[in-house]
PDB file of C-alpha atoms in Angstrom:
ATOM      1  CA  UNK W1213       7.846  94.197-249.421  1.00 84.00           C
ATOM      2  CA  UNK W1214       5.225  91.786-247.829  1.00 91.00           C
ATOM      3  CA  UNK W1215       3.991  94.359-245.076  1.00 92.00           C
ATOM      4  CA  UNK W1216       3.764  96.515-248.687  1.00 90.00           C
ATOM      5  CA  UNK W1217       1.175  93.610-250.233  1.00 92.00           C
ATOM      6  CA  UNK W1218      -0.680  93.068-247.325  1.00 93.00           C
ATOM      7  CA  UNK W1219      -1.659  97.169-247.196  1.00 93.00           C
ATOM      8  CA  UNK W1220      -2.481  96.576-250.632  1.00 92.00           C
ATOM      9  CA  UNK W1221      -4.717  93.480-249.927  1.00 93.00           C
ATOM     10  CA  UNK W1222      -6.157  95.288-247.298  1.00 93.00           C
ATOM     11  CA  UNK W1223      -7.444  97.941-249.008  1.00 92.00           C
ATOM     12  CA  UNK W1224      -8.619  95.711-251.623  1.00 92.00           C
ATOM     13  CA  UNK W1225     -10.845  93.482-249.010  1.00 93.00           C
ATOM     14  CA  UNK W1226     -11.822  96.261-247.349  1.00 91.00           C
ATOM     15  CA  UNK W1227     -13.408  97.712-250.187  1.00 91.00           C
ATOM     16  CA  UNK W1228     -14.870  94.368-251.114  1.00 92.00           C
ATOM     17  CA  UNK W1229     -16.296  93.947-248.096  1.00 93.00           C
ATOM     18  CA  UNK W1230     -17.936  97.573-248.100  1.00 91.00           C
ATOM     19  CA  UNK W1231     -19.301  96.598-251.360  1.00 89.00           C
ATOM     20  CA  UNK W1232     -21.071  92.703-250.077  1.00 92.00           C
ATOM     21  CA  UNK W1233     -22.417  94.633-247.604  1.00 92.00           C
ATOM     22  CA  UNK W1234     -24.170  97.321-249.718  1.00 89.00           C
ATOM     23  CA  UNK W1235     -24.691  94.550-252.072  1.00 88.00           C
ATOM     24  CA  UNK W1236     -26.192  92.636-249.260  1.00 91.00           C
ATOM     25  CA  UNK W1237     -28.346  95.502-248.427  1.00 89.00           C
ATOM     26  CA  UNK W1238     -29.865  96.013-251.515  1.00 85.00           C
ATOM     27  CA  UNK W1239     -31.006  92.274-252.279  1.00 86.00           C
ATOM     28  CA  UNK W1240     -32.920  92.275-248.811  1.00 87.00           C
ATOM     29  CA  UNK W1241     -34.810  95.850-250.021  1.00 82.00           C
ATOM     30  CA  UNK W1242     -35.149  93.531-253.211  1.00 82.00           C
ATOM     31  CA  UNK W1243     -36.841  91.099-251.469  1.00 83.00           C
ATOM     32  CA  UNK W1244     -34.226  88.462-253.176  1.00 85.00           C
ATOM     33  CA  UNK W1245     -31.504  85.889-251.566  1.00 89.00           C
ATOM     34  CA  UNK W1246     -28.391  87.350-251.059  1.00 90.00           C
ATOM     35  CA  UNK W1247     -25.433  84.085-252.135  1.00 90.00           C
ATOM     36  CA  UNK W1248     -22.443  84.933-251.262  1.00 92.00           C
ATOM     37  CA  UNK W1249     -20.827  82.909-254.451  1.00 93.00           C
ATOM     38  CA  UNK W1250     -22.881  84.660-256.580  1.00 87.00           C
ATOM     39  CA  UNK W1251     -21.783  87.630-255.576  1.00 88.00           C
ATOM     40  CA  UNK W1252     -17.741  86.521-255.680  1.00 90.00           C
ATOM     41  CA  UNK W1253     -18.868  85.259-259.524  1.00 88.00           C
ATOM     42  CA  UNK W1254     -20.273  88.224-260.595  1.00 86.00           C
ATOM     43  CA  UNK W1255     -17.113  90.481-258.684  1.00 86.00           C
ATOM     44  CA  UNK W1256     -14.109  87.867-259.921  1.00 89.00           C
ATOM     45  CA  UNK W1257     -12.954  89.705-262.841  1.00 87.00           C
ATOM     46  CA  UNK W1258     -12.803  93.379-260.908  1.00 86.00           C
ATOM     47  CA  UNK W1259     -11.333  91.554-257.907  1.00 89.00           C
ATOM     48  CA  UNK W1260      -8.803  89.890-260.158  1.00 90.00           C
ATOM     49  CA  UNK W1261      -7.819  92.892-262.035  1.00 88.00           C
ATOM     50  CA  UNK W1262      -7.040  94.368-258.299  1.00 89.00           C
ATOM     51  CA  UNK W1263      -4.792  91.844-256.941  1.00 92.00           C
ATOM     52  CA  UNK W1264      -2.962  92.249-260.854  1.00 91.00           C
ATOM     53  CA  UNK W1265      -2.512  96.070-259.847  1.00 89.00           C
ATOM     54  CA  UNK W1266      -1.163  94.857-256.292  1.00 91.00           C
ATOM     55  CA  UNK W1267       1.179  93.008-258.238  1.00 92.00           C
ATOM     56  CA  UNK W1268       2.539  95.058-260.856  1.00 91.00           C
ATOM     57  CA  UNK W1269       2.698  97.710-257.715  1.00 90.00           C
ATOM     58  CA  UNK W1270       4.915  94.970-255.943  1.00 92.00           C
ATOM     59  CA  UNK W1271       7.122  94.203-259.566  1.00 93.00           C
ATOM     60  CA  UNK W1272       7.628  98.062-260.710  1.00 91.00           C
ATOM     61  CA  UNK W1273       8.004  99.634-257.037  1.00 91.00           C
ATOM     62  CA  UNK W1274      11.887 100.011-257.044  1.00 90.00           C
ATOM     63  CA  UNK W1275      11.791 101.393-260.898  1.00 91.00           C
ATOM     64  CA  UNK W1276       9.079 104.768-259.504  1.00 86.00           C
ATOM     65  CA  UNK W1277      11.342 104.945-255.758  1.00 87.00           C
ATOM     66  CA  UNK W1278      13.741 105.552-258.240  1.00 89.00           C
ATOM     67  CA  UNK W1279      11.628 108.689-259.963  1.00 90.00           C
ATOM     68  CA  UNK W1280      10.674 110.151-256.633  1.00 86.00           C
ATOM     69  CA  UNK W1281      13.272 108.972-253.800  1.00 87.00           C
ATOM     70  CA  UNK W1282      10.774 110.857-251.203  1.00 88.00           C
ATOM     71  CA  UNK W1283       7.631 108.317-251.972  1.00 84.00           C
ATOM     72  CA  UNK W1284       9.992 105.598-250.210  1.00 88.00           C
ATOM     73  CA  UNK W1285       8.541 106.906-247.187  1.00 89.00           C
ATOM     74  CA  UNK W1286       4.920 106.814-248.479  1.00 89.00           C
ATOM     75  CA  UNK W1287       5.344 103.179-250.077  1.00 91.00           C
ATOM     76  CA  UNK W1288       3.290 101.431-247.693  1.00 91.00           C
ATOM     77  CA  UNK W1289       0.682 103.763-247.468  1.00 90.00           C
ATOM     78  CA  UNK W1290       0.808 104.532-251.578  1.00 89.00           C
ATOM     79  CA  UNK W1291       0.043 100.105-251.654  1.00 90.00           C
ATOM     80  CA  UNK W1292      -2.867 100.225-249.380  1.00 91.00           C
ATOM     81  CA  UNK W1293      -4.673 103.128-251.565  1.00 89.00           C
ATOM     82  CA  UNK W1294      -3.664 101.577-254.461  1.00 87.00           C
ATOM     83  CA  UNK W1295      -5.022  98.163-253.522  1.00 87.00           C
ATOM     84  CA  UNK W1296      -8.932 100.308-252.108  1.00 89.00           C
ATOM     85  CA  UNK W1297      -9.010 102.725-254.978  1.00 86.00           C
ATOM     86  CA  UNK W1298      -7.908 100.381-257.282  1.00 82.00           C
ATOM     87  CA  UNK W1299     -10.761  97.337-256.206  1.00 83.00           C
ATOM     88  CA  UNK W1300     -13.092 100.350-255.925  1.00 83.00           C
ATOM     89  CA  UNK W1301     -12.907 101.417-259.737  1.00 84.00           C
ATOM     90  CA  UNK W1302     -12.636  98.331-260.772  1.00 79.00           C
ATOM     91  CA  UNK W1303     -15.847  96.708-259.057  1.00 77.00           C
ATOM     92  CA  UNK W1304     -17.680  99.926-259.737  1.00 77.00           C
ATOM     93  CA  UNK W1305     -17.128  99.368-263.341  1.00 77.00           C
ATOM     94  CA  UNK W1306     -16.781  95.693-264.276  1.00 74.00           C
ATOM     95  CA  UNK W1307     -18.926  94.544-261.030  1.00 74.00           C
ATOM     96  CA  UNK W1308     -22.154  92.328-261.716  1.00 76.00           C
ATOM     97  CA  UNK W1309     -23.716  92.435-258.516  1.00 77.00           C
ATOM     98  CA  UNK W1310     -25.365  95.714-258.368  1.00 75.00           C
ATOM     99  CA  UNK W1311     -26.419  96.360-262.207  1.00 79.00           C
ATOM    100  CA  UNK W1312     -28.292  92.378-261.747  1.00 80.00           C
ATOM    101  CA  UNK W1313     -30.037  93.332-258.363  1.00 79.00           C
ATOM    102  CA  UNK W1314     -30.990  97.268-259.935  1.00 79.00           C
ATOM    103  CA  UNK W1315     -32.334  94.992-262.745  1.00 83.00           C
ATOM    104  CA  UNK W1316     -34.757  93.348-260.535  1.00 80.00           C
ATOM    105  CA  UNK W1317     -35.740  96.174-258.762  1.00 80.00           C
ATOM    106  CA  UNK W1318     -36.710  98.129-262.369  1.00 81.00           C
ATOM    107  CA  UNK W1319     -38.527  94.985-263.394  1.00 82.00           C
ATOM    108  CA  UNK W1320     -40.285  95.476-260.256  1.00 79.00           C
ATOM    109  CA  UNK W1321     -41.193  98.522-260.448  1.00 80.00           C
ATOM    110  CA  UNK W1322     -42.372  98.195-263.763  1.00 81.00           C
ATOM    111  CA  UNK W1323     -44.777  95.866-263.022  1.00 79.00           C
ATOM    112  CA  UNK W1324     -46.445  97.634-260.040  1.00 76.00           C
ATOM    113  CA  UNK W1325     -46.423 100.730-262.246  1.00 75.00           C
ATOM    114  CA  UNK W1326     -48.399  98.810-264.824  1.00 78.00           C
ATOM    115  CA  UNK W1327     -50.847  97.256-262.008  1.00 77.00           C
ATOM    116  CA  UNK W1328     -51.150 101.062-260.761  1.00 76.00           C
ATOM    117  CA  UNK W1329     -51.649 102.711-264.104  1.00 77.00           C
ATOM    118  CA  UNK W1330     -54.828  99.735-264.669  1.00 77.00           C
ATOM    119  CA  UNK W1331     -56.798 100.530-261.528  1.00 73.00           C
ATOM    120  CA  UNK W1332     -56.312 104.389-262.271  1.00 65.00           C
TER     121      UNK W1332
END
C-alpha cells in the first residue's frame, strides 16, 4: 500500500512541478517576480484536494479490487494516474497562479493598446 501512495504522490508532484515551471515561465514573459510561496498559496486548495483523492484511493482500494479482481495488477499504476490526472484537473480548475499572471498580462496589454491607439 505505501509503494501504492508514493505513485500517487508522484504523479501529483510531478504535475505540480510541470505546472511552477510553466507558471515560472510565464511571470518572466510578464516581466513580474516569480515567489515560490505565492505560487504554493494560490495552488493549496487544488493540491489539497489531490492528496484527499490519494487518500480516499488508499481507503476504498480493497472495496473496487473487489469489483474488478484484474485491476489488482494495475493498482500501482491506476494510483500514480490518479494522483497526475487528478492534481492536473484540479490545479487547472481551482489554480490561482495562471488566471493572476494572465491578469497582468491583459492589463498590460491594455494599456499599450491604449498608448498605440493615441499616437495613431
Amino acid at each position: 500500500m505505501i509503494l501504492n501512495i508514493i505513485a500517487a504522490l508522484l504523479g501529483l508532484t510531478f504535475v505540480t512541478l510541470h505546472k511552477l515551471q510553466s507558471v515560472k515561465k510565464d511571470f518572466v514573459v510578464a516581466n513580474q517576480t516569480f515567489v515560490l510561496k505565492k505560487f504554493f498559496e494560490g495552488e493549496f486548495i487544488g493540491i489539497l484536494m489531490s492528496l484527499i483523492v490519494i487518500i480516499l484511493m488508499a481507503i476504498t482500494v480493497k472495496e473496487w479490487i473487489g469489483v474488478k479482481p484484474q485491476f489488482e495488477s494495475y493498482v500501482r499504476i491506476i494510483f500514480s494516474m490518479g494522483g497526475a490526472i487528478g492534481s492536473w484537473a484540479f490545479l487547472l480548475f481551482l489554480g490561482t497562479s495562471r488566471k493572476y499572471i494572465r491578469k497582468v498580462v491583459d492589463e498590460k496589454t491594455n494599456e499599450l493598446d491604449a498608448i498605440k491607439s493615441k499616437t495613431d
